[in-house]
PDB file of C-alpha atoms in Angstrom:
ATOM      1  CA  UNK A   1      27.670  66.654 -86.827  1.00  0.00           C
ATOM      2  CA  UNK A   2      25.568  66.104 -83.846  1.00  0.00           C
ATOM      3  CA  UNK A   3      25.014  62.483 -84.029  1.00  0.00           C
ATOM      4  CA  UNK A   4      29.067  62.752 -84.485  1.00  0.00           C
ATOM      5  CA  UNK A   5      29.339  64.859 -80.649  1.00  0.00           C
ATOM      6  CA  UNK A   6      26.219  62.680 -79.093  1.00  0.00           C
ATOM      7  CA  UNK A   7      28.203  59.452 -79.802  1.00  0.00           C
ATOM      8  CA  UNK A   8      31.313  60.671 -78.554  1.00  0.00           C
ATOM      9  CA  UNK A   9      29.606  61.757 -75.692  1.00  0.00           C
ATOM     10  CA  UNK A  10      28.009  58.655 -75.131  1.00  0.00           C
ATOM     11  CA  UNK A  11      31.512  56.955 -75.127  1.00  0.00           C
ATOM     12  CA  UNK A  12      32.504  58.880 -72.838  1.00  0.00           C
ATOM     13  CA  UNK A  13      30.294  58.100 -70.299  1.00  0.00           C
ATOM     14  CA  UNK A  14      30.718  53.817 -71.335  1.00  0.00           C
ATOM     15  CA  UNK A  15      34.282  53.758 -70.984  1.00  0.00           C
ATOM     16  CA  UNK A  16      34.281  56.516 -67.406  1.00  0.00           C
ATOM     17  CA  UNK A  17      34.123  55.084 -64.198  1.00  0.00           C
ATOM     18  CA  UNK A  18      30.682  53.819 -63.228  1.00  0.00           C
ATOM     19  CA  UNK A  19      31.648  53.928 -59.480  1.00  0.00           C
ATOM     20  CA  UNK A  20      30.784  56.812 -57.276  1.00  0.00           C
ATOM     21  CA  UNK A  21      29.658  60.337 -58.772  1.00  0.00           C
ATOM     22  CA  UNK A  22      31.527  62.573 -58.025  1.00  0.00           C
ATOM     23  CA  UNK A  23      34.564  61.330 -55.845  1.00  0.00           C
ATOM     24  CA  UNK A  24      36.283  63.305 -53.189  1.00  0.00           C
ATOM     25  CA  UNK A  25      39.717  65.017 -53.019  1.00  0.00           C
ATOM     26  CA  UNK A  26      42.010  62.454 -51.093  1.00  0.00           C
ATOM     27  CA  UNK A  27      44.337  65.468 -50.338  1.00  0.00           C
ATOM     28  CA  UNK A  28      42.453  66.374 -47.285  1.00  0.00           C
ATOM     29  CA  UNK A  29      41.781  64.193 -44.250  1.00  0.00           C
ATOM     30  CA  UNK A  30      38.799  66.094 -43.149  1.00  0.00           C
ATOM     31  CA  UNK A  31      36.652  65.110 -46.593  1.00  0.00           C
ATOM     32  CA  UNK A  32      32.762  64.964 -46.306  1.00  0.00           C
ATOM     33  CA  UNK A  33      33.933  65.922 -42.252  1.00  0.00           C
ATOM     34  CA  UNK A  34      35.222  63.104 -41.110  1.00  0.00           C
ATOM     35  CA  UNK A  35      38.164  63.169 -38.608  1.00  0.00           C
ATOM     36  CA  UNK A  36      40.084  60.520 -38.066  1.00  0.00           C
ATOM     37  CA  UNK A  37      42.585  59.804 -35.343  1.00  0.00           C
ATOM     38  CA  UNK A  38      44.655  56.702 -36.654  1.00  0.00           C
ATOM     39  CA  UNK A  39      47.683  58.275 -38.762  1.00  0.00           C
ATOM     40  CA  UNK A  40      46.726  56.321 -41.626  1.00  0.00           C
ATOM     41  CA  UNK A  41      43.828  54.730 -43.318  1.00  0.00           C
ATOM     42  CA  UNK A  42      41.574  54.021 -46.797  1.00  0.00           C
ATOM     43  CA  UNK A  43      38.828  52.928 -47.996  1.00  0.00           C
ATOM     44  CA  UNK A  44      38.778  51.207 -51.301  1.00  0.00           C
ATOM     45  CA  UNK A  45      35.695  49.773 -53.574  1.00  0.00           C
ATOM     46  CA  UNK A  46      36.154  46.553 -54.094  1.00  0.00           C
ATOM     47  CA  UNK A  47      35.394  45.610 -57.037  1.00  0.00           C
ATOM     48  CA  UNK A  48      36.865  48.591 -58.759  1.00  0.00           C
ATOM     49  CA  UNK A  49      39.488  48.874 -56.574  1.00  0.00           C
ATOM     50  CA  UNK A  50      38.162  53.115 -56.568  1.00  0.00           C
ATOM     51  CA  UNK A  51      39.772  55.141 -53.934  1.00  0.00           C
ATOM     52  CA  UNK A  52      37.149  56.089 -51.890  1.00  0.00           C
ATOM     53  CA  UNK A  53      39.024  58.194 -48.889  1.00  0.00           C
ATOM     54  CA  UNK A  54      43.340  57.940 -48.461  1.00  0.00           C
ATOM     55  CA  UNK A  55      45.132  59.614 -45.421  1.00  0.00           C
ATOM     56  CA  UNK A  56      48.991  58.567 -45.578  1.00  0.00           C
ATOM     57  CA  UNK A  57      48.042  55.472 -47.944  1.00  0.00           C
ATOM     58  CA  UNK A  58      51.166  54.401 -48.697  1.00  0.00           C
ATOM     59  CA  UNK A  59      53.022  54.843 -45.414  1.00  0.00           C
ATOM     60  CA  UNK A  60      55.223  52.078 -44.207  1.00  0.00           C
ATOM     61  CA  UNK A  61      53.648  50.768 -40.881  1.00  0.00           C
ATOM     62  CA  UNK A  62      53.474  47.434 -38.610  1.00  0.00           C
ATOM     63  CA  UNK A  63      50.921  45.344 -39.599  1.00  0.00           C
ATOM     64  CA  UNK A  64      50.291  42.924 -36.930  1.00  0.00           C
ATOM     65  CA  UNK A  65      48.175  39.963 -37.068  1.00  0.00           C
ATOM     66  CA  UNK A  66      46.477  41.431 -40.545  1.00  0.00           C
ATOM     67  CA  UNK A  67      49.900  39.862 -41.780  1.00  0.00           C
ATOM     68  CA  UNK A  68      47.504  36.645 -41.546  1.00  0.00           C
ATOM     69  CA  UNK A  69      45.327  37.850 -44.489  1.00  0.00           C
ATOM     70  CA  UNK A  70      47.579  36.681 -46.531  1.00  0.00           C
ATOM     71  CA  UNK A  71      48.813  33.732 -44.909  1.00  0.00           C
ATOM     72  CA  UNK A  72      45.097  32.677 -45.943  1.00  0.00           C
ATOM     73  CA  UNK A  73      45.429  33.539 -49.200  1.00  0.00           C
ATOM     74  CA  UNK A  74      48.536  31.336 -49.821  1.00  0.00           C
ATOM     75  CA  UNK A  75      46.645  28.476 -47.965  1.00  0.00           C
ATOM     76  CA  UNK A  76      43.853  28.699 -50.185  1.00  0.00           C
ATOM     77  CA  UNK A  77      45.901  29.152 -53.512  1.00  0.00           C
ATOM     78  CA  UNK A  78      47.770  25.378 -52.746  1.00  0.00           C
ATOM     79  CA  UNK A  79      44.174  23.902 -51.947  1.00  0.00           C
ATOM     80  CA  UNK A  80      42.520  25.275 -55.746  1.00  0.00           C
ATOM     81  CA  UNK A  81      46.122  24.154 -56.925  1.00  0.00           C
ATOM     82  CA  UNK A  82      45.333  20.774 -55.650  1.00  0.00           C
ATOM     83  CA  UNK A  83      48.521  20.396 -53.148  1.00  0.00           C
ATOM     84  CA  UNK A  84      46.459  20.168 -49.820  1.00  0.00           C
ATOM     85  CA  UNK A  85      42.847  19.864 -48.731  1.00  0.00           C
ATOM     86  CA  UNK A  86      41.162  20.687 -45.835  1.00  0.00           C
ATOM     87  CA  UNK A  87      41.393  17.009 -44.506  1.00  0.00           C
ATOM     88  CA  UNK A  88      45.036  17.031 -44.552  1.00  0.00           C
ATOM     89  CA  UNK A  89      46.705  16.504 -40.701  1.00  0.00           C
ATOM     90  CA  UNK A  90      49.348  18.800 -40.090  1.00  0.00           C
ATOM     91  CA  UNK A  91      52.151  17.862 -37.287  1.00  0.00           C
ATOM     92  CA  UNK A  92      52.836  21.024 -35.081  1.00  0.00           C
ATOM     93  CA  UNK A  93      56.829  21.266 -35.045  1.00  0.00           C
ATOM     94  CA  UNK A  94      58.546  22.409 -31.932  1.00  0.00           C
ATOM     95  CA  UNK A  95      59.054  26.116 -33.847  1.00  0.00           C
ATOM     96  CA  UNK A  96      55.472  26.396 -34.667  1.00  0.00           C
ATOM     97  CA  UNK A  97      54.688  25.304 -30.481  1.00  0.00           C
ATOM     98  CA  UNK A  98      57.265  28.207 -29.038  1.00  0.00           C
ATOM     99  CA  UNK A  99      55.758  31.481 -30.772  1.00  0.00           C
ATOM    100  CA  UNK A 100      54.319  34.073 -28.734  1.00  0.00           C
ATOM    101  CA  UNK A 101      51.444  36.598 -29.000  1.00  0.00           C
ATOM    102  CA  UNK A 102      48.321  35.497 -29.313  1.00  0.00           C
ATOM    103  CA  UNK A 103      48.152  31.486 -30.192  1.00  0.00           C
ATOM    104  CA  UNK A 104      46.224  28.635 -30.145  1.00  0.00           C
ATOM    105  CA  UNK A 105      48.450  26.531 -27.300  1.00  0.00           C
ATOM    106  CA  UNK A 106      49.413  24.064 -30.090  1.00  0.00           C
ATOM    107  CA  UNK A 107      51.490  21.220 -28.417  1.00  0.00           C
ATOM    108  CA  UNK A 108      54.461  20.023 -30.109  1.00  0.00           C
ATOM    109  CA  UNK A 109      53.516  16.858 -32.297  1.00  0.00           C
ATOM    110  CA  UNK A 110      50.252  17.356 -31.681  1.00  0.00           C
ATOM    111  CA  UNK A 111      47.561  16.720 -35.040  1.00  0.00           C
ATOM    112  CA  UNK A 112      45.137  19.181 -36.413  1.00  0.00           C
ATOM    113  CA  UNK A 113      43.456  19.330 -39.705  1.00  0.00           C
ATOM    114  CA  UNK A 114      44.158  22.006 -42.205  1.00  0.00           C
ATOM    115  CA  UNK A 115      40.674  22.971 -41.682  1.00  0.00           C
ATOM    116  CA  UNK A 116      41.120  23.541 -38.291  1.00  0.00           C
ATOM    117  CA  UNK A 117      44.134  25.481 -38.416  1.00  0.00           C
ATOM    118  CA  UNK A 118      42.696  27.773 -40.883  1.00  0.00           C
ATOM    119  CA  UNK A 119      40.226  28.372 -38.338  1.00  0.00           C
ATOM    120  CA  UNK A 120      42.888  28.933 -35.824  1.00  0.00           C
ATOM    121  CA  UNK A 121      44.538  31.260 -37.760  1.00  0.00           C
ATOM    122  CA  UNK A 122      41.138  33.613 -38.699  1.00  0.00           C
ATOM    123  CA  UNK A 123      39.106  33.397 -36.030  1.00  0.00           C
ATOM    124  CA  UNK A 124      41.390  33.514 -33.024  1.00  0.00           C
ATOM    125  CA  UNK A 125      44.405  34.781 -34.634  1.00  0.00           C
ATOM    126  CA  UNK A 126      46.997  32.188 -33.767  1.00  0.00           C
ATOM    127  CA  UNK A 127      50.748  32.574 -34.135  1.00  0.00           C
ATOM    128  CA  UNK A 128      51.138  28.657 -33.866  1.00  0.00           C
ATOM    129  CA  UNK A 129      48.817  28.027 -36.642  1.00  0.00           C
ATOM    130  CA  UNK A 130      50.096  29.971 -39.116  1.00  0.00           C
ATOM    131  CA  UNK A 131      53.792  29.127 -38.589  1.00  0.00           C
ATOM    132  CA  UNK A 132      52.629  25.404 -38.671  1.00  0.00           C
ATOM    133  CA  UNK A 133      50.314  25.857 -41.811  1.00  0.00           C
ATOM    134  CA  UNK A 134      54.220  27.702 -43.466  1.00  0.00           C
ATOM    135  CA  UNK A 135      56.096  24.809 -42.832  1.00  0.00           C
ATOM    136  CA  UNK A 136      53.006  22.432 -44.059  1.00  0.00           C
ATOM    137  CA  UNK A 137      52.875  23.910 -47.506  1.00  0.00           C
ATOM    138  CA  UNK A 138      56.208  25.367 -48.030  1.00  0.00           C
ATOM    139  CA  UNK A 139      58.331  23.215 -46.070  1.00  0.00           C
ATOM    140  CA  UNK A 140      59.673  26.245 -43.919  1.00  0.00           C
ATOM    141  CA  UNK A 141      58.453  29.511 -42.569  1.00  0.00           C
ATOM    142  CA  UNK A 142      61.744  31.203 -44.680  1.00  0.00           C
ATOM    143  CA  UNK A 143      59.727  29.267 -47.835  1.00  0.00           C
ATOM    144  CA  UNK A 144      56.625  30.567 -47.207  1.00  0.00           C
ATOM    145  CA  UNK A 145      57.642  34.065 -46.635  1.00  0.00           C
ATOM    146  CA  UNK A 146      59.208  34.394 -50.069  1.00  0.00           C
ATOM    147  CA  UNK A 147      55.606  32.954 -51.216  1.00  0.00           C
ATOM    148  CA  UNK A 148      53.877  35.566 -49.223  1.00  0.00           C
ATOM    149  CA  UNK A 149      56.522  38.521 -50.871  1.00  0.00           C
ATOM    150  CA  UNK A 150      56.002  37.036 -54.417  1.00  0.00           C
ATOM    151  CA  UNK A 151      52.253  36.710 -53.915  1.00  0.00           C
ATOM    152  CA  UNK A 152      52.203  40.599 -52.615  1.00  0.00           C
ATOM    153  CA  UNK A 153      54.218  41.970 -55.392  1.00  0.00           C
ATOM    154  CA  UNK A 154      51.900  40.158 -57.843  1.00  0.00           C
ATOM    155  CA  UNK A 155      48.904  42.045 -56.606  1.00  0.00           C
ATOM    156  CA  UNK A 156      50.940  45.021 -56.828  1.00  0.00           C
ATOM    157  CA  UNK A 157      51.460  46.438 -53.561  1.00  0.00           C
ATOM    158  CA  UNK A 158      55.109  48.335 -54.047  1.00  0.00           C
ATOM    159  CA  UNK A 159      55.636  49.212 -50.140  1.00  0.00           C
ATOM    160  CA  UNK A 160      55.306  45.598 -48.430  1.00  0.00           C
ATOM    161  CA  UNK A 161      57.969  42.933 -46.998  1.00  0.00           C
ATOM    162  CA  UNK A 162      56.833  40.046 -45.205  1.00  0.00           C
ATOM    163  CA  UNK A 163      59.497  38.396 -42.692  1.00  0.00           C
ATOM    164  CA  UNK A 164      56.971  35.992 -41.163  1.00  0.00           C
ATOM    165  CA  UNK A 165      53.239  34.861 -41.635  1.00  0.00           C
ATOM    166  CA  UNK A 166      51.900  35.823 -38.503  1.00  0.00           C
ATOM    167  CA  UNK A 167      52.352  39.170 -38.228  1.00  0.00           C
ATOM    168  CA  UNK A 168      55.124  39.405 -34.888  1.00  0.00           C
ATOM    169  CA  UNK A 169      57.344  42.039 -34.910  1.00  0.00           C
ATOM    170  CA  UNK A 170      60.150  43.017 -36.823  1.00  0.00           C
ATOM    171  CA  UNK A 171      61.474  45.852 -38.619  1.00  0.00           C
ATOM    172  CA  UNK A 172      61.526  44.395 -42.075  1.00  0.00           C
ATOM    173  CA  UNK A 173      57.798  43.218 -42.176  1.00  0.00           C
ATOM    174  CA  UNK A 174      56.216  46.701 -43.189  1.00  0.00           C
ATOM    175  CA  UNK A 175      53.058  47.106 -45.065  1.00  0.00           C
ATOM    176  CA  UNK A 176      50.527  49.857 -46.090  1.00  0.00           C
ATOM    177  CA  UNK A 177      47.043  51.294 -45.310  1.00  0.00           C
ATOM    178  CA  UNK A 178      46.930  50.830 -49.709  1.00  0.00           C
ATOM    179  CA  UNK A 179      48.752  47.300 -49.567  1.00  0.00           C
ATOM    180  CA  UNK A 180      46.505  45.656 -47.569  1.00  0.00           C
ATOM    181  CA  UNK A 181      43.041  47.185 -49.335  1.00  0.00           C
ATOM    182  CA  UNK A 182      44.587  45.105 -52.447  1.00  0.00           C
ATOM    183  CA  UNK A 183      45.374  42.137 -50.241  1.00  0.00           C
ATOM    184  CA  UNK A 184      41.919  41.900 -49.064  1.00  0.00           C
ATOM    185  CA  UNK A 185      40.132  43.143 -51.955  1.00  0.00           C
ATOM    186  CA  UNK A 186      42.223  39.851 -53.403  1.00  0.00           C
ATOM    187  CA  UNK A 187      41.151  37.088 -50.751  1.00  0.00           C
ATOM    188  CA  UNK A 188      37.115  38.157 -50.498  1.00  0.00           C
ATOM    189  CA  UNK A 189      36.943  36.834 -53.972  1.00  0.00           C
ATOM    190  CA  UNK A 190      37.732  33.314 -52.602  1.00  0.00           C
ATOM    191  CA  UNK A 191      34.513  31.640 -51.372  1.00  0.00           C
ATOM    192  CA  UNK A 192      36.570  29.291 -48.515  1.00  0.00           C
ATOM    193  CA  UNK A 193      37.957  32.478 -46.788  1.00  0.00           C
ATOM    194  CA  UNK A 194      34.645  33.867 -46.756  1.00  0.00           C
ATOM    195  CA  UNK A 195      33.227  30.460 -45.442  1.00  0.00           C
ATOM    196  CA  UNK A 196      35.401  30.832 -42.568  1.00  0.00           C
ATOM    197  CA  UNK A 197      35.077  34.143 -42.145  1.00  0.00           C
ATOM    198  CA  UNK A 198      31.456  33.670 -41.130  1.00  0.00           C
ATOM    199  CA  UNK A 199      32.325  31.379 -38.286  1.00  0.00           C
ATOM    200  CA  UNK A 200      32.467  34.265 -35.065  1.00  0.00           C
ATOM    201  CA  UNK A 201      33.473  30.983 -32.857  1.00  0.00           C
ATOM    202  CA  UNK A 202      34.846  27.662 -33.342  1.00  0.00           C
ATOM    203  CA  UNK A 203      35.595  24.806 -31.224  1.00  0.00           C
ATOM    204  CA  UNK A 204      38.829  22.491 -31.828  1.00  0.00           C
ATOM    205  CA  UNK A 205      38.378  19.181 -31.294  1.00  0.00           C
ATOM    206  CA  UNK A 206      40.249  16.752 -28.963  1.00  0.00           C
ATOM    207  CA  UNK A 207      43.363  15.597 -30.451  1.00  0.00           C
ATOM    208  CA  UNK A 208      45.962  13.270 -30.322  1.00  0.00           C
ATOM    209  CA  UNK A 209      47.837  15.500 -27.693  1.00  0.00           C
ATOM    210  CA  UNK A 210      45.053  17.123 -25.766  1.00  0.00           C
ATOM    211  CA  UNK A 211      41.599  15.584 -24.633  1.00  0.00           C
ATOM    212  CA  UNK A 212      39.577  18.513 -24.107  1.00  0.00           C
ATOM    213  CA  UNK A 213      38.144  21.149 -26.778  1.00  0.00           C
ATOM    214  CA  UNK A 214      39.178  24.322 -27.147  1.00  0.00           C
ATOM    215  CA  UNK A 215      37.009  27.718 -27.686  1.00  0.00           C
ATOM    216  CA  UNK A 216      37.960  30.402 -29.653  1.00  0.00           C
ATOM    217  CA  UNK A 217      36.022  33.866 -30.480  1.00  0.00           C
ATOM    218  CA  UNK A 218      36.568  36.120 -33.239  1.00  0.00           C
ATOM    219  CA  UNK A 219      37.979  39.271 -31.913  1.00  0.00           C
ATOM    220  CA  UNK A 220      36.833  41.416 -34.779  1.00  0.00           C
ATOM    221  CA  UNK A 221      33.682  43.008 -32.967  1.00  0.00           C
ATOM    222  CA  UNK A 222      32.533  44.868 -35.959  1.00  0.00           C
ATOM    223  CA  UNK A 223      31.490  41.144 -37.372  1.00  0.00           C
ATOM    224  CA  UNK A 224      29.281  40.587 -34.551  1.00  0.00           C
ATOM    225  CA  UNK A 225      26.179  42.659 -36.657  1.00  0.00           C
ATOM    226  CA  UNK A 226      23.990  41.414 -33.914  1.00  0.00           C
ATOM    227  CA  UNK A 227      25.766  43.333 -30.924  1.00  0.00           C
ATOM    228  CA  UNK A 228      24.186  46.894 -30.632  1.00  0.00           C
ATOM    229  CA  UNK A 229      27.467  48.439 -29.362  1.00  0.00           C
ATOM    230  CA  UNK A 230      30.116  47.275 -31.581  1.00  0.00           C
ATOM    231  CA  UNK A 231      28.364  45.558 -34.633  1.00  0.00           C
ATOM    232  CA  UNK A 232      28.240  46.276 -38.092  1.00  0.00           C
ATOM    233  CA  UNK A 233      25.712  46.361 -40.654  1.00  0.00           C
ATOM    234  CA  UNK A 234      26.719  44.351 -43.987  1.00  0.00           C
ATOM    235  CA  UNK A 235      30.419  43.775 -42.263  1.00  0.00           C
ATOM    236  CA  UNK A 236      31.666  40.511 -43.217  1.00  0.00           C
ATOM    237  CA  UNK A 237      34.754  39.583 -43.548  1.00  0.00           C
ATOM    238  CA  UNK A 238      38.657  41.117 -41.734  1.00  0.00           C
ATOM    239  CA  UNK A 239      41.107  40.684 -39.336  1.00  0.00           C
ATOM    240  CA  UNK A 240      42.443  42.209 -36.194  1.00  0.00           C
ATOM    241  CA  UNK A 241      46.244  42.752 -35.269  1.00  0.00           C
ATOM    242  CA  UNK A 242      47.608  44.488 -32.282  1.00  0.00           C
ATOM    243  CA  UNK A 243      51.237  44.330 -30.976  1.00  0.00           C
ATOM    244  CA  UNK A 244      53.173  46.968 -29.016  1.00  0.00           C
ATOM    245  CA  UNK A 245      54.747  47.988 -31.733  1.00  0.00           C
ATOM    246  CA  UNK A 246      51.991  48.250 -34.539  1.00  0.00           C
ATOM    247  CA  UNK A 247      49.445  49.520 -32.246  1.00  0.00           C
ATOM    248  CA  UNK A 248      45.917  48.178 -33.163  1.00  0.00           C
ATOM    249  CA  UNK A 249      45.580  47.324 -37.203  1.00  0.00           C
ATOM    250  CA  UNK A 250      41.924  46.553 -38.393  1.00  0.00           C
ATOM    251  CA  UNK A 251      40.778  45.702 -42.417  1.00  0.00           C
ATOM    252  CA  UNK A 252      37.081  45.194 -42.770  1.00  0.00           C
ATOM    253  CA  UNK A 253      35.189  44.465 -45.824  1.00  0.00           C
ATOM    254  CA  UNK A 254      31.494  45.400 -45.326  1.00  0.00           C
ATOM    255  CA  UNK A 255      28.572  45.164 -48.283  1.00  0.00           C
ATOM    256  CA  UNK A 256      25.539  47.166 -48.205  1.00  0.00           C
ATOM    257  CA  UNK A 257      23.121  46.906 -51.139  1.00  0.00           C
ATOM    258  CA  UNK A 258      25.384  46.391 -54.084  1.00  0.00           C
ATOM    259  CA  UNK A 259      27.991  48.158 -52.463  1.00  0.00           C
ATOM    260  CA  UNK A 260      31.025  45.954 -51.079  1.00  0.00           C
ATOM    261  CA  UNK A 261      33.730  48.663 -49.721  1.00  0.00           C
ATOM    262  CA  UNK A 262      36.997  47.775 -47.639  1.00  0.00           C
ATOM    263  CA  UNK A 263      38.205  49.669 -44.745  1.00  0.00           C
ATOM    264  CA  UNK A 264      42.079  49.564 -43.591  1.00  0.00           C
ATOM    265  CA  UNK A 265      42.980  51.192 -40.832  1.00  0.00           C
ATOM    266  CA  UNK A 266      46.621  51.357 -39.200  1.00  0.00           C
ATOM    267  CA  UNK A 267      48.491  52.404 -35.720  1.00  0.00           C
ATOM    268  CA  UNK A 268      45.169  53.102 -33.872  1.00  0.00           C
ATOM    269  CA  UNK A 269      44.960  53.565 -30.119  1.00  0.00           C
ATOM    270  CA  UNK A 270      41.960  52.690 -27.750  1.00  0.00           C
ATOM    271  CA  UNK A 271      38.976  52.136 -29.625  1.00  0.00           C
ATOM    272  CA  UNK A 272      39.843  54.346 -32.390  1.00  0.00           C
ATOM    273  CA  UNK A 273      40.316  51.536 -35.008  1.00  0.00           C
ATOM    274  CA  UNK A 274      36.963  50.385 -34.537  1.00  0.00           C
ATOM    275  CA  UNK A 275      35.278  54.304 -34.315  1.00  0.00           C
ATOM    276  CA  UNK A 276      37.565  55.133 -37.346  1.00  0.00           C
ATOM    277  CA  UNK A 277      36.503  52.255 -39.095  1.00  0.00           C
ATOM    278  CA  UNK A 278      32.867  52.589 -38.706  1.00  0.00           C
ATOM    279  CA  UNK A 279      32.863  56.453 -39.755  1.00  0.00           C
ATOM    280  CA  UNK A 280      34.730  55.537 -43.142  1.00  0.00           C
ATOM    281  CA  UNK A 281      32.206  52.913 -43.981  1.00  0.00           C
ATOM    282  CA  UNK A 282      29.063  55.361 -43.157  1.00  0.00           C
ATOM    283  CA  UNK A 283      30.754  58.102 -45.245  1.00  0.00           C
ATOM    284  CA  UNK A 284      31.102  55.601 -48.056  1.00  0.00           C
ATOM    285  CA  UNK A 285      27.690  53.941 -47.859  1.00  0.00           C
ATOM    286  CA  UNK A 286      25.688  56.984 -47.537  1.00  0.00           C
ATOM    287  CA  UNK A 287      27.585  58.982 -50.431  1.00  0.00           C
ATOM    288  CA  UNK A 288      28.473  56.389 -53.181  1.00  0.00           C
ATOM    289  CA  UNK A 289      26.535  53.850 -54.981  1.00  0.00           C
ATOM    290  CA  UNK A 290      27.862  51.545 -57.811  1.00  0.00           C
ATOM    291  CA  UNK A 291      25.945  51.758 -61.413  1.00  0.00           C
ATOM    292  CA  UNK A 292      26.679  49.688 -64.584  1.00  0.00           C
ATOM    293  CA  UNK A 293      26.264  51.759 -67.263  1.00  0.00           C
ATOM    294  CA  UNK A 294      25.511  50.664 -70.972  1.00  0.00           C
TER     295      UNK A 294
END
C-alpha cells in the first residue's frame, strides 16, 4: 500500500506543471503589489505558455504597430516554405508609397530586398514596408490579411481580426493583451525574427530610386540593455505601436537565466507602457523559476 500512494504521488508531481511554484490569483490586479496603470496587460511564460499575471486579458483593444508581429511571422512562414528569400527585390506599388503613420519614405517603383524590408518593418516600424511585403507574398494587402486572420486563429487567439498588416486604424482590427502573448510566444521560436530583432539600427542602402542611405533606430527602448534609463536586462525581442486611437501598445519578450517570459501591455499613456512593462517582468523574474522535473 505505500509504494501504491508514493507512486501515485510521484505522478503527480511528473505530469503537474513544472513552471512557477505556487502561481498567483489573476483575479486581482494588485498581485505580489504591483499597480498597473494601462487597462490591460499579461505576462505569459513562454515556453509553457503559464499565465503569469492577467488584468482584462481578453479585452478587445487597438493594437497599433504590434499588428506587425505578425506580419513577420507570415514573412518568415513563405521563406521556410521556400516561396521567397531574403534576396528577393520587391517593387514598392503606388498603395504601399501613400500610407501614413510612421514609414520608411518608400518611393513608388522604387527596389528593396526582402531583407531590407523586414528590417523596415521591425526596426523602424514602417507602414510602407509591410503593405509592400502583403502584396509581395500574397499578391494583395486583402490576401494577406485573410493569411494574417487564418494564421491568428491557428494559434488560437479567439478575440482578434486583422484588417491590415500594419497596424493603422480601424474598428475591425481588434486584438488582445492574451492574443498577442500567443502571437509572440509563436514568432520568438523563429531564429530570423530573432536575428533581426537584435539589429537596434539599420541602414538602407541606396537604391534604384534614391541615392542616399537611410537610418533607422529601433524605438523599443527597453532593447537598448546598455542605456541606464530605459534598458532592460535579458530583453530581447518586441515591438512598439502607438496611434491616437490605440494609445501606446508594447510586447516584450525578455530571458533571464532559464527564464524567457513575455510582457503585453495595451492602451498605455506617457511612459506607462514602458514602467508597466518593466514592473511585470521584475515581479516575474524575482518570483518564478522554471524546473524540469523527472
Amino acid at each position: 500500500m505505500k509504494k501504491r500512494i508514493w507512486i501515485a504521488f510521484l505522478c503527480l508531481i511528473i505530469f503537474g506543471t513544472t513552471f512557477g511554484l505556487p502561481q498567483p490569483s489573476c483575479a486581482d490586479e494588485t498581485t505580489g503589489g504591483i499597480l498597473l496603470t494601462c487597462p490591460s496587460a499579461i505576462l505569459m511564460e513562454a515556453s509553457t505558455k503559464s499565465v503569469i499575471y492577467e488584468k482584462a486579458p481578453d479585452e478587445r483593444r487597438s493594437p497599433a504597430s504590434i499588428t506587425k508581429i505578425m506580419t513577420a511571422i507570415l514573412i518568415f512562414d513563405a521563406i521556410e516554405a521556400g516561396k521567397i528569400s531574403l534576396e528577393d527585390e520587391v517593387v514598392t506599388s503606388a498603395y504601399a508609397k501613400s500610407m501614413g503613420g510612421s514609414q520608411v519614405y518608400l518611393e513608388e517603383g522604387e527596389k528593396q530586398t526582402v531583407d531590407t524590408l523586414i528590417k523596415c518593418i521591425m526596426v523602424s516600424s514602417g507602414n510602407d514596408a509591410s503593405v509592400a511585403m502583403a502584396e509581395y507574398i500574397a499578391g494583395s494587402e486583402s490576401g494577406f490579411v485573410q493569411m494574417m486572420n487564418e494564421r491568428a486563429a491557428a494559434l488560437g487567439c479567439t478575440n482578434t481580426h486583422f484588417t491590415n498588416p500594419n497596424g493603422l486604424p480601424d474598428p475591425n482590427h481588434y486584438t488582445t493583451a492574451h492574443d498577442m502573448a500567443l502571437i509572440m510566444q509563436e514568432a520568438i521560436k523563429n531564429e530570423t525574427f530573432l536575428r533581426v530583432e537584435s539589429d537596434l539600427s539599420y541602414t538602407i542602402p541606396p537604391t534604384n530610386m534614391t541615392a542616399s542611405p537611410r537610418p533607422l533606430q529601433n524605438h523599443h527602448v527597453m532593447l537598448f540593455q546598455e542605456d541606464p534609463t530605459y534598458g532592460y536586462q535579458g530583453a530581447f525581442a518586441g515591438k512598439t505601436g502607438y496611434t491616437d486611437e490605440a494609445h501606446n501598445t508594447l510586447v516584450t519578450a525578455a530571458k533571464r537565466n532559464n527564464v524567457t517570459l513575455i510582457c503585453v501591455v495595451l492602451t498605455c499613456d506617457n511612459l506607462d507602457y514602458i514602467t508597466d512593462t518593466r514592473s511585470l517582468f521584475d515581479y516575474g523574474f524575482q518570483h518564478f523559476t522554471h524546473h524540469t522535473l523527472k
